[in-house]
Amino acid sequence: MKSGAPPSFATRLKALREAAGFTQEELATIAGLSVHAVSALERGQRRRPHPETVRALSAALDLTGTARDTFLASPRAPSPDAAIDESNRDALPIAPTPLLGREADVRTLRAWFADTAARLVTLTGPGGVGKSRLALEVARAIADEDCVRVLFVSLASIREPRLVASAIVEAFGFADVSASDLPQRARLACENQPTLLVLDTFEQVLDAAPLVAHLLTAARPLRMLVTSRAPLRVRGEREYPVVPLELESGSDALSPADLARMPAVRLFLERVRDVHPHFRLTSATGPTVTAICQRLDRLPLALELAARWTKVLTVEDLLRRLEHDVLLSPIEARDAPERQQTISATVAWSYQLLGPSEQRAFRRLGALPGPFSIEAAAVLAADDGVAADSDGALGVVARLIDKSLLLRAESAFATRPMYVMLATVRAYAVRELTMAGEHDAALAALAGYCLSECGRAAEGLVGPAHAEWLDHVHDDLETYRWALTWLLARGRAVDAADIAFGLMRFWLIRGHATEGLHWYEQILNAPPLPPAAMARALIGAALMTSTQGASGSARAMLDQGLALARAANHMDLAALAETLFGRIAGDDGDVNAVPAPSIHAVEAFQAMAISWRGGTTLTESADRALATGDRRGRLARSGLIAPLSRQRLVSDAGTVFPPADLLPELNIDRAQV
């Protein structure tokens, strides 16, 4: 911060939270936000929060008078270091290369959005035509105006329409909100801030189109820019077909300078020069380059993939291969659009030039539904019966990136790079995987990776690095969803229950309780489960249900889960169920029902040396005692607090228990804790 400059919103929020004695999780719960949203605000990742968020935080912090007015005004104060709303820029992916040949499209779409009647614009066109890249350019231009908030939602790895609402909820930074409540929350969030919501790659979730219509009806200041291979077909939609790049007929007769200004040729040349810097367009090579662009139907993706191969082929060799269908042998049905066959053929040619081990790795990586880590790649690419080798996998990944079959993806950690396949490339990989008879084996390996990783996540989410693990799980979320779906389809509900139980805290803290409940319900509806697996699913479902206010249903599930856990002699599960009983009773205001299960849970966790759970249970009970004026509390009189406090009980949030203001009442020296 510059000398004399007012404190940033992030600095002000953190100082007020600490002065109030709240953790980020506590403030998020009181304000009705996700922990992720509060963390992002304090780190300065979201420098211009929407007014609804600021008002909720102000109320949670109990600000009044001048302090409240200053806090409410601080996010919109002009910054001496930036002329634009940086939260807009942060919300948009960074394009790796400039947009070429779409100047007229950008002008037209900007004019459309200048018309207030255009509230839903859908960019349609074949795969690989550049819909997403064009949408990103338009969104960034609108974000630069600093009068419209822009939110970006990628749907590329989402296959179920019901998950679209969760993705939009996360983009807005809301806490757990159901699809039915989302329109109302969006209306409040956009009330004082015009918003553009970009929904990218919608074609596989078209059944979610009614949600888009409901959002637009509820929130007048909200507008949407959607990319899809098919229109949404809702009222008020303006469809903008994105066509292949321009290349006039007879262009091969143009001079090299004039030909180089044709959008399709310009893009191809730019990508050629990325790998062959000395290439020059001449009167001799001009007709050949023109023929290549025409042969590839002027599709940006096909042009970019083909251009990479000029580092090993001349443009004449490239055209000759194209003319002899070496790259164009169809991999889809013959009646599929020609452009789709062309893109797939480009990928097929790249695949054919891989070595056998690279081909196998490429096929198996197609089983990963979205961004993946090098650890996941190592498990998927490992030879059967051979231990996964991350160094070897890294070499394969590097070679596939070099051949444009993989890309680096965004990650929450600079030290944990993520990778992704383009959707069209992955479609070809999945086809080859199926034809090779390896599809089930690859998905079984994927499920094994998720089982191992969720065990690590379950421990990490309650340790000192829990914030990092929340982002870690978020990066892998699509992979977990894919594995859960496959396991349930194969009748492996026990393994699915293990993964779901490991993700329980992530779903709770990151505001995904609705999704978590969906998975637990699917597991419970599977064929009969062993008692321990059934108990885990019931306890998880009870926790998710309790966050939605259905305490009666949650208690019924806990009754069953507790009985099963005791029958299976899983005392840790039984103690967890008893803890949740106390939490639900306290949330319902039934403080008289709290002590017995809480005491049993603390005793069980003490016996099993699970200090973080004992600490969490103990502090929740102590907080309720304070809330009812029972400062010594029945837990204190039970003799549990003093001996447990000397064991330095630490909760999942990293806080030492019991609370400091109880220590004098309990005759406990703080040095003992």
XYZ file of C-alpha atoms in Angstrom:
673
model
C 0.000 0.000 0.000
C 1.286 3.513 -0.806
C 2.165 5.780 2.106
C -0.876 7.741 3.199
C -3.274 5.649 1.110
C -6.378 4.301 2.827
C -6.287 0.606 3.741
C -7.552 -1.806 1.110
C -10.846 -3.595 1.560
C -8.923 -6.853 2.160
C -6.843 -5.269 4.934
C -9.865 -3.611 6.515
C -11.928 -6.823 6.468
C -9.179 -8.917 8.041
C -8.576 -6.345 10.784
C -12.278 -6.099 11.640
C -12.666 -9.894 11.673
C -9.696 -10.367 13.990
C -10.886 -7.544 16.241
C -14.252 -9.300 16.517
C -12.482 -12.568 17.417
C -13.882 -14.541 14.465
C -12.171 -17.153 12.341
C -12.820 -17.000 8.602
C -15.134 -20.005 8.941
C -17.115 -18.366 11.742
C -17.514 -15.083 9.847
C -18.566 -16.950 6.706
C -21.201 -18.908 8.624
C -22.673 -15.806 10.276
C -22.673 -13.805 7.014
C -24.154 -16.644 4.962
C -21.101 -16.813 2.666
C -18.673 -19.567 1.767
C -15.309 -19.748 3.534
C -13.724 -19.610 0.091
C -15.410 -16.249 -0.589
C -14.192 -14.723 2.693
C -10.683 -16.076 2.120
C -10.584 -14.647 -1.413
C -11.670 -11.226 -0.135
C -8.998 -11.162 2.569
C -6.292 -12.239 0.111
C -7.290 -9.432 -2.236
C -8.325 -11.800 -5.019
C -11.756 -10.144 -5.106
C -11.141 -6.422 -4.665
C -14.583 -5.205 -5.608
C -17.169 -7.457 -3.875
C -20.800 -6.912 -4.733
C -22.854 -4.785 -2.344
C -24.910 -7.726 -0.999
C -21.708 -9.400 0.166
C -20.445 -6.236 1.865
C -23.776 -5.667 3.625
C -23.812 -9.275 4.862
C -20.268 -8.917 6.229
C -21.113 -5.596 7.882
C -24.096 -7.152 9.661
C -22.048 -10.188 10.730
C -19.355 -7.899 12.172
C -22.070 -5.850 13.947
C -20.748 -2.562 12.547
C -22.647 0.650 13.283
C -22.388 4.359 12.583
C -19.279 5.690 10.894
C -17.523 2.314 10.991
C -20.405 0.750 9.042
C -20.547 3.597 6.503
C -16.789 3.484 5.912
C -16.828 -0.280 5.499
C -19.732 -0.215 3.024
C -18.042 2.467 0.937
C -14.519 1.035 0.935
C -14.922 -1.594 -1.836
C -16.047 1.038 -4.338
C -13.428 3.641 -3.419
C -11.304 4.627 -6.446
C -7.874 2.991 -6.507
C -4.818 5.117 -7.353
C -3.110 2.080 -8.848
C -5.816 0.763 -11.181
C -8.396 2.289 -13.457
C -10.438 -0.860 -13.835
C -12.244 -3.256 -11.564
C -9.596 -5.887 -10.958
C -12.154 -8.394 -9.718
C -13.489 -8.431 -13.273
C -10.077 -9.314 -14.651
C -9.514 -11.939 -11.968
C -12.796 -13.629 -12.886
C -11.792 -14.166 -16.516
C -9.316 -16.769 -17.774
C -6.237 -15.317 -19.443
C -6.079 -16.149 -23.144
C -2.666 -17.559 -24.146
C -2.642 -15.805 -27.570
C -4.259 -12.715 -29.133
C -7.602 -13.151 -30.865
C -7.139 -13.007 -34.635
C -9.652 -12.477 -37.391
C -12.647 -11.740 -35.162
C -12.609 -7.933 -35.098
C -15.968 -7.653 -36.876
C -17.551 -10.222 -34.558
C -16.349 -8.331 -31.473
C -17.736 -5.034 -32.819
C -21.118 -6.598 -33.578
C -21.428 -8.257 -30.187
C -20.394 -5.086 -28.366
C -23.149 -3.273 -30.244
C -25.628 -5.974 -29.228
C -24.756 -5.575 -25.572
C -25.104 -1.816 -25.876
C -28.810 -2.554 -26.500
C -30.470 -3.101 -23.122
C -33.009 -5.416 -24.765
C -30.272 -7.968 -25.484
C -30.110 -9.836 -22.189
C -29.200 -13.323 -23.443
C -26.746 -13.763 -26.317
C -25.757 -17.289 -27.352
C -22.720 -17.903 -29.532
C -23.398 -21.037 -31.566
C -21.296 -23.004 -34.026
C -19.381 -26.248 -34.536
C -16.712 -27.475 -32.158
C -13.376 -25.790 -32.709
C -14.778 -22.677 -34.392
C -13.657 -20.406 -31.538
C -16.850 -19.636 -29.621
C -15.197 -19.655 -26.208
C -12.275 -17.487 -27.315
C -14.622 -14.923 -28.870
C -16.811 -14.853 -25.742
C -13.739 -14.267 -23.588
C -12.668 -11.306 -25.737
C -16.103 -9.701 -25.580
C -16.349 -10.285 -21.817
C -12.927 -8.747 -21.201
C -13.840 -5.666 -23.242
C -17.013 -5.238 -21.174
C -15.096 -5.812 -17.923
C -12.646 -3.053 -18.858
C -15.486 -0.533 -18.852
C -15.603 -0.772 -15.018
C -19.352 -0.396 -14.886
C -20.382 -4.039 -15.272
C -19.302 -6.945 -13.079
C -18.315 -9.965 -15.190
C -18.502 -13.546 -13.861
C -17.129 -16.484 -15.852
C -18.396 -20.068 -15.468
C -16.777 -22.902 -17.411
C -19.154 -25.835 -17.914
C -16.753 -27.867 -20.050
C -16.356 -30.693 -17.529
C -19.947 -30.670 -16.236
C -22.234 -33.289 -17.757
C -25.276 -33.160 -15.471
C -27.634 -30.156 -15.824
C -28.362 -30.160 -12.071
C -24.738 -29.149 -11.385
C -25.021 -25.937 -13.423
C -26.696 -24.178 -10.496
C -23.784 -25.127 -8.201
C -21.287 -23.698 -10.682
C -23.202 -20.403 -10.877
C -23.553 -20.273 -7.083
C -19.778 -20.590 -6.758
C -19.149 -17.853 -9.350
C -21.330 -15.450 -7.363
C -19.550 -16.447 -4.135
C -22.762 -17.471 -2.372
C -22.912 -20.018 0.425
C -24.850 -23.212 -0.260
C -27.905 -22.158 -2.271
C -30.384 -24.496 -3.955
C -31.359 -24.123 -7.612
C -34.817 -22.921 -6.579
C -33.349 -20.160 -4.376
C -30.667 -19.067 -6.838
C -32.823 -16.617 -8.892
C -33.796 -14.689 -5.752
C -30.199 -14.554 -4.484
C -29.006 -13.444 -7.925
C -31.615 -10.656 -7.958
C -30.306 -9.329 -4.638
C -26.677 -9.628 -5.753
C -27.318 -7.716 -9.003
C -29.632 -5.114 -7.502
C -26.994 -2.382 -7.362
C -24.436 -3.859 -9.739
C -25.156 -4.681 -13.420
C -23.669 -8.105 -14.076
C -22.647 -10.122 -17.132
C -22.600 -13.882 -16.514
C -20.605 -15.886 -19.075
C -21.616 -19.548 -19.324
C -19.056 -21.360 -21.451
C -19.685 -24.714 -23.204
C -23.391 -25.204 -22.533
C -24.244 -27.793 -25.187
C -23.990 -30.835 -22.905
C -26.254 -29.310 -20.239
C -29.061 -27.902 -22.412
C -31.660 -29.239 -19.986
C -30.472 -26.499 -17.615
C -31.817 -23.826 -20.016
C -34.913 -23.188 -17.798
C -32.554 -22.120 -15.006
C -31.081 -19.481 -17.325
C -34.575 -18.232 -18.122
C -35.509 -18.063 -14.431
C -32.353 -16.113 -13.590
C -33.013 -13.556 -16.318
C -36.624 -13.162 -15.231
C -35.708 -12.668 -11.571
C -32.686 -10.363 -11.947
C -33.260 -7.502 -14.364
C -29.672 -6.105 -14.153
C -28.299 -9.563 -15.069
C -27.278 -10.363 -18.648
C -25.758 -13.531 -20.057
C -23.297 -14.507 -22.751
C -23.462 -18.248 -23.508
C -21.385 -20.458 -25.797
C -23.009 -23.634 -27.076
C -23.123 -25.850 -30.141
C -26.907 -25.503 -30.039
C -29.160 -22.597 -29.004
C -30.868 -22.699 -25.612
C -34.267 -21.961 -27.209
C -35.622 -19.768 -24.417
C -37.554 -16.544 -24.845
C -35.455 -13.455 -25.408
C -32.428 -15.364 -26.679
C -30.349 -13.755 -29.442
C -28.352 -16.329 -31.354
C -25.055 -15.296 -32.918
C -23.629 -17.978 -35.234
C -19.830 -18.048 -35.099
C -18.639 -19.048 -38.552
C -15.214 -20.247 -39.761
C -12.572 -17.618 -40.361
C -12.818 -15.613 -43.545
C -10.935 -16.713 -46.668
C -12.332 -15.397 -49.939
C -12.535 -17.621 -52.978
C -9.688 -16.893 -55.372
C -7.457 -15.837 -52.486
C -4.609 -17.939 -53.846
C -4.248 -15.362 -56.637
C -3.625 -12.541 -54.155
C -0.176 -11.169 -53.424
C 1.518 -12.632 -50.322
C 0.956 -9.386 -48.420
C -2.776 -9.301 -49.226
C -3.171 -13.021 -48.581
C -1.528 -12.696 -45.158
C -4.318 -10.299 -44.148
C -7.001 -12.952 -44.673
C -8.117 -14.042 -41.166
C -7.733 -17.806 -41.734
C -4.286 -17.434 -43.308
C -3.225 -14.912 -40.675
C -4.078 -17.337 -37.848
C -2.343 -20.243 -39.573
C 0.804 -18.188 -40.184
C 0.936 -16.971 -36.587
C 0.780 -20.521 -35.265
C 3.320 -21.739 -37.838
C 5.761 -19.063 -36.708
C 5.383 -20.263 -33.113
C 7.228 -23.440 -34.113
C 8.983 -22.341 -37.321
C 10.016 -18.683 -36.798
C 11.735 -18.341 -40.171
C 8.757 -19.357 -42.305
C 7.730 -16.703 -44.829
C 4.703 -16.536 -47.080
C 5.787 -16.204 -50.713
C 4.148 -16.341 -54.106
C 5.222 -20.006 -54.209
C 3.891 -21.045 -50.794
C 0.810 -18.777 -50.850
C -1.442 -21.114 -52.895
C -0.362 -24.068 -50.743
C -1.216 -22.288 -47.486
C -4.557 -21.210 -48.968
C -5.352 -24.812 -49.903
C -4.449 -26.005 -46.388
C -6.792 -23.457 -44.813
C -9.604 -24.479 -47.170
C -8.962 -28.174 -46.590
C -9.269 -27.598 -42.844
C -12.503 -25.657 -43.360
C -10.904 -22.534 -41.833
C -11.639 -23.785 -38.308
C -9.284 -22.164 -35.759
C -8.709 -25.351 -33.762
C -7.883 -27.406 -36.862
C -5.572 -24.673 -38.167
C -3.737 -24.397 -34.860
C -3.248 -28.139 -34.463
C -2.093 -28.608 -38.057
C 0.288 -25.638 -37.937
C 2.291 -27.306 -35.162
C 3.432 -29.994 -37.575
C 5.256 -27.577 -39.866
C 8.232 -27.959 -37.554
C 8.734 -31.417 -39.069
C 6.947 -31.071 -42.440
C 6.965 -28.539 -45.241
C 3.629 -26.930 -46.064
C 3.691 -28.912 -49.329
C 4.041 -32.188 -47.383
C 1.261 -31.119 -45.070
C -1.103 -30.371 -47.955
C -0.229 -33.652 -49.676
C -1.125 -35.623 -46.563
C -4.366 -33.714 -46.250
C -5.263 -34.331 -49.899
C -4.683 -38.065 -49.487
C -6.865 -38.156 -46.371
C -3.996 -39.231 -44.157
C -5.364 -36.791 -41.571
C -8.971 -36.891 -42.644
C -10.011 -40.538 -42.275
C -13.320 -40.117 -40.427
C -13.464 -41.271 -36.825
C -17.091 -40.265 -36.394
C -20.181 -41.358 -38.318
C -20.011 -40.481 -42.026
C -23.101 -38.308 -41.670
C -21.448 -36.120 -39.006
C -20.731 -32.521 -40.056
C -17.598 -32.299 -42.183
C -16.018 -29.782 -39.850
C -16.227 -32.237 -36.964
C -14.581 -34.903 -39.067
C -11.817 -32.491 -39.964
C -10.965 -31.600 -36.375
C -11.094 -35.231 -35.313
C -8.906 -36.158 -38.277
C -6.325 -33.579 -37.205
C -6.236 -35.153 -33.755
C -6.092 -38.614 -35.343
C -3.017 -37.671 -37.315
C -1.304 -36.320 -34.193
C -2.202 -39.576 -32.452
C -0.790 -41.677 -35.285
C 2.569 -39.911 -34.966
C 2.906 -40.827 -31.291
C 5.000 -43.769 -30.149
C 3.171 -46.821 -28.702
C 3.740 -45.794 -25.068
C 2.623 -42.232 -25.791
C -0.474 -43.496 -27.594
C -1.398 -45.625 -24.594
C -0.871 -42.729 -22.196
C -2.873 -40.387 -24.428
C -5.787 -42.846 -24.573
C -5.852 -43.407 -20.842
C -5.603 -39.716 -19.987
C -8.821 -39.346 -21.955
C -10.568 -41.026 -18.996
C -9.925 -37.875 -16.939
C -12.962 -35.591 -17.291
C -11.307 -32.241 -16.607
C -8.065 -30.716 -15.293
C -5.780 -33.271 -13.651
C -2.548 -33.337 -11.661
C 0.678 -35.110 -12.543
C -0.111 -37.649 -9.784
C -3.391 -38.558 -11.486
C -1.609 -38.771 -14.839
C 0.984 -41.129 -13.347
C -1.722 -43.511 -12.082
C -3.656 -43.473 -15.357
C -0.610 -43.758 -17.615
C 1.175 -46.476 -15.602
C 1.563 -49.867 -17.259
C -0.594 -52.589 -15.752
C 1.127 -54.084 -12.728
C 3.801 -51.362 -12.679
C 3.896 -48.725 -9.937
C 3.009 -45.203 -10.977
C 6.060 -43.056 -11.723
C 5.390 -39.308 -11.584
C 8.706 -38.495 -13.300
C 7.893 -40.812 -16.174
C 4.377 -39.418 -16.377
C 5.774 -35.897 -16.441
C 7.878 -36.812 -19.476
C 4.832 -38.212 -21.292
C 2.747 -35.166 -20.374
C 5.508 -32.862 -21.655
C 5.601 -34.680 -24.990
C 1.807 -34.555 -25.333
C 1.830 -30.824 -24.548
C 4.501 -30.318 -27.177
C 2.232 -32.017 -29.717
C -0.758 -29.828 -28.679
C -2.694 -32.772 -27.285
C -2.566 -31.447 -23.709
C -2.638 -27.953 -22.259
C -1.641 -26.443 -18.935
C -4.740 -25.602 -16.889
C -5.338 -23.066 -14.149
C -4.577 -24.276 -10.634
C -4.911 -22.865 -7.138
C -1.255 -23.771 -6.497
C 1.807 -22.700 -8.439
C 3.551 -25.795 -7.071
C 0.837 -28.177 -8.300
C 0.421 -27.707 -12.056
C -2.727 -29.025 -13.672
C -3.267 -30.250 -17.221
C -6.282 -30.607 -19.471
C -7.279 -31.948 -22.889
C -9.338 -29.875 -25.269
C -12.846 -31.310 -25.470
C -12.474 -32.369 -29.106
C -9.094 -33.949 -28.425
C -10.454 -35.835 -25.445
C -13.386 -37.140 -27.523
C -10.891 -38.810 -29.829
C -8.864 -40.180 -26.909
C -12.002 -41.733 -25.379
C -12.883 -43.339 -28.706
C -9.422 -44.872 -28.996
C -9.571 -45.975 -25.363
C -12.834 -47.801 -25.999
C -11.603 -49.386 -29.243
C -8.501 -50.633 -27.410
C -10.697 -52.324 -24.775
C -9.080 -50.264 -22.003
C -11.969 -48.047 -20.950
C -12.999 -49.926 -17.803
C -9.385 -50.519 -16.768
C -8.631 -46.799 -17.036
C -11.691 -45.826 -15.023
C -10.843 -48.455 -12.407
C -7.397 -46.852 -12.089
C -9.065 -43.448 -11.826
C -11.309 -44.718 -9.026
C -8.273 -46.144 -7.235
C -6.542 -42.778 -7.450
C -9.602 -41.039 -5.997
C -9.866 -43.549 -3.135
C -6.254 -42.956 -2.188
C -6.411 -39.201 -2.646
C -9.633 -38.692 -0.677
C -8.008 -40.422 2.308
C -5.218 -37.856 2.214
C -7.766 -35.093 1.726
C -9.807 -36.204 4.740
C -6.706 -35.818 6.928
C -5.540 -32.601 5.273
C -8.909 -30.913 5.656
C -8.622 -31.025 9.458
C -4.953 -30.129 9.770
C -3.045 -26.845 9.746
C -3.051 -26.873 5.919
C -6.837 -27.224 5.646
C -7.175 -24.072 3.502
C -4.730 -25.467 0.940
C -6.530 -28.802 0.960
C -9.842 -27.111 0.238
C -8.303 -25.724 -2.960
C -6.602 -29.056 -3.615
C -9.918 -30.926 -3.541
C -11.565 -28.203 -5.617
C -8.952 -28.716 -8.351
C -9.779 -32.454 -8.410
C -13.538 -32.102 -7.987
C -14.514 -33.176 -11.511
C -12.318 -36.260 -11.188
C -14.056 -37.206 -7.923
C -17.468 -36.741 -9.544
C -16.460 -38.942 -12.471
C -15.162 -41.675 -10.156
C -18.295 -41.614 -7.977
C -20.523 -41.947 -11.041
C -18.512 -44.883 -12.385
C -18.314 -46.685 -9.037
C -22.064 -46.433 -8.479
C -22.774 -47.644 -12.018
C -20.522 -50.668 -11.362
C -22.194 -51.537 -8.065
C -19.168 -50.479 -5.996
C -21.141 -48.422 -3.512
C -18.772 -49.220 -0.624
C -15.880 -47.520 -2.432
C -18.191 -44.655 -3.356
C -19.111 -44.295 0.333
C -15.417 -44.074 1.251
C -14.826 -41.266 -1.265
C -17.974 -39.402 -0.262
C -17.082 -39.614 3.432
C -13.598 -38.266 2.700
C -15.096 -35.266 0.893
C -17.661 -34.513 3.620
C -15.859 -31.527 5.109
C -15.110 -30.042 1.684
C -18.791 -30.151 0.714
C -19.735 -28.594 4.045
C -17.189 -25.769 4.131
C -17.224 -24.859 0.439
C -21.026 -24.670 0.305
C -21.650 -27.825 -1.750
C -24.030 -29.466 0.731
C -26.717 -29.963 -1.925
C -24.309 -31.879 -4.134
C -22.927 -33.850 -1.188
C -26.436 -34.899 -0.202
C -27.090 -36.028 -3.792
C -24.123 -38.424 -3.673
C -24.994 -39.763 -0.215
C -28.561 -40.429 -1.334
C -27.332 -42.335 -4.395
C -25.070 -44.435 -2.191
C -27.899 -45.159 0.253
C -30.147 -46.195 -2.656
C -27.569 -48.724 -3.879
C -27.818 -52.435 -3.028
C -27.482 -53.267 0.711
C -24.240 -51.920 2.181
C -22.146 -53.306 5.038
C -22.958 -51.593 8.357
C -19.840 -49.385 8.435
C -20.340 -48.082 4.885
C -24.027 -47.506 5.541
C -23.173 -45.604 8.746
C -20.713 -43.351 6.899
C -23.283 -42.537 4.224
C -26.038 -41.879 6.784
C -23.830 -39.606 8.893
C -22.707 -37.679 5.829
C -26.282 -37.349 4.573
C -27.411 -36.187 8.023
C -24.774 -33.469 8.123
C -25.675 -32.202 4.636
C -29.399 -32.353 5.466
C -28.939 -30.417 8.706
C -27.397 -27.484 6.812
C -30.627 -27.175 4.839
C -32.761 -26.820 7.946
C -34.282 -30.325 7.899
C -33.186 -31.220 11.423
C -35.888 -33.866 11.874
C -34.684 -35.848 8.858
C -31.088 -35.356 9.941
C -31.790 -36.771 13.417
C -33.535 -39.806 11.919
C -30.502 -40.521 9.750
C -28.179 -40.099 12.716
C -30.275 -42.550 14.759
C -29.749 -45.206 12.074
C -26.096 -44.314 11.552
C -25.316 -44.391 15.262
C -26.946 -47.799 15.707
C -25.036 -49.240 12.730
C -21.725 -47.753 13.875
C -22.126 -49.250 17.328
C -23.140 -52.613 15.873
C -20.037 -52.602 13.668
C -17.906 -51.490 16.639
C -16.794 -48.342 14.780
C -16.502 -46.079 17.785
C -15.099 -43.147 15.800
C -18.232 -43.090 13.637
C -20.442 -43.456 16.698
C -18.696 -40.553 18.413
C -19.027 -38.434 15.288
C -22.761 -39.187 15.156
C -23.135 -38.170 18.793
C -21.266 -34.935 18.092
C -23.663 -34.145 15.266
C -26.628 -34.876 17.537
C -25.340 -32.200 19.880
C -24.718 -29.756 17.046
C -28.202 -30.191 15.584
C -29.827 -29.887 19.008
C -27.877 -26.693 19.658
C -28.770 -25.246 16.265
C -32.429 -25.967 17.034
C -32.109 -24.169 20.375
C -32.652 -27.384 22.335
C -29.683 -26.824 24.641
C -30.999 -29.238 27.258
C -30.502 -32.103 24.795
C -26.819 -31.299 24.252
C -24.755 -32.549 27.213
C -25.197 -36.327 27.140
C -24.188 -37.035 23.520
C -21.457 -34.397 23.687
C -19.955 -35.972 26.812
C -20.045 -39.422 25.216
C -18.399 -38.066 22.053
C -15.622 -36.245 23.908
C -14.895 -39.343 26.009
C -14.739 -41.496 22.867
C -12.446 -39.121 21.007
C -10.251 -38.862 24.096
C -9.962 -42.638 24.276
C -9.064 -42.841 20.575
C -6.612 -39.906 20.812
C -8.446 -37.989 18.074
C -7.723 -34.596 19.580
C -9.092 -32.358 16.826
C -12.543 -33.945 16.974
C -12.524 -33.890 20.753
C -11.555 -30.238 20.673
C -14.288 -29.367 18.203
C -16.954 -31.174 20.205
C -15.768 -29.642 23.448
C -15.740 -26.078 22.196
C -19.180 -26.406 20.600
C -20.570 -27.592 23.907
C -18.769 -24.832 25.795
C -20.123 -22.209 23.405
C -23.664 -23.426 24.032
C -23.095 -23.327 27.779
C -21.949 -19.725 27.455
C -24.950 -18.877 25.292
C -27.319 -20.128 27.987
C -25.481 -18.365 30.823
C -24.174 -21.634 32.260
C -20.580 -20.416 32.426
C -19.242 -23.409 34.283
C -21.371 -25.720 32.220
C -22.393 -29.286 32.739
C -19.375 -30.447 30.737
C -17.114 -28.627 33.164
C -18.844 -30.291 36.105
C -18.416 -33.636 34.381
C -14.681 -33.248 34.884
C -13.881 -33.410 31.184
C -12.716 -29.905 30.322
C -9.780 -29.596 32.703
C -8.018 -32.882 31.870
C -8.734 -32.536 28.164
C -7.482 -28.971 28.053
C -4.099 -30.091 29.313
C -3.805 -32.302 26.227
C -3.805 -29.161 24.013
C -6.950 -30.047 22.115
C -6.993 -28.488 18.680
C -10.034 -28.213 16.443
C -10.192 -28.669 12.703
C -9.916 -24.874 12.344
C -6.639 -24.889 14.289
C -8.045 -23.164 17.395
C -6.960 -24.140 20.905
C -9.799 -25.115 23.240
C -11.585 -24.477 25.541
C -12.374 -20.798 24.768
C -10.148 -18.311 26.582
C -12.984 -16.602 28.434
C -13.937 -19.895 30.102
C -10.482 -20.589 31.509
C -10.696 -18.410 34.646
C -14.132 -19.826 35.472
C -12.724 -23.350 35.258
C -9.596 -22.551 37.271
C -7.413 -23.470 34.270
C -4.133 -21.695 33.667
C -3.814 -20.707 29.976
C -0.293 -22.151 30.001
C -1.881 -25.579 30.503
C -3.819 -25.345 27.227
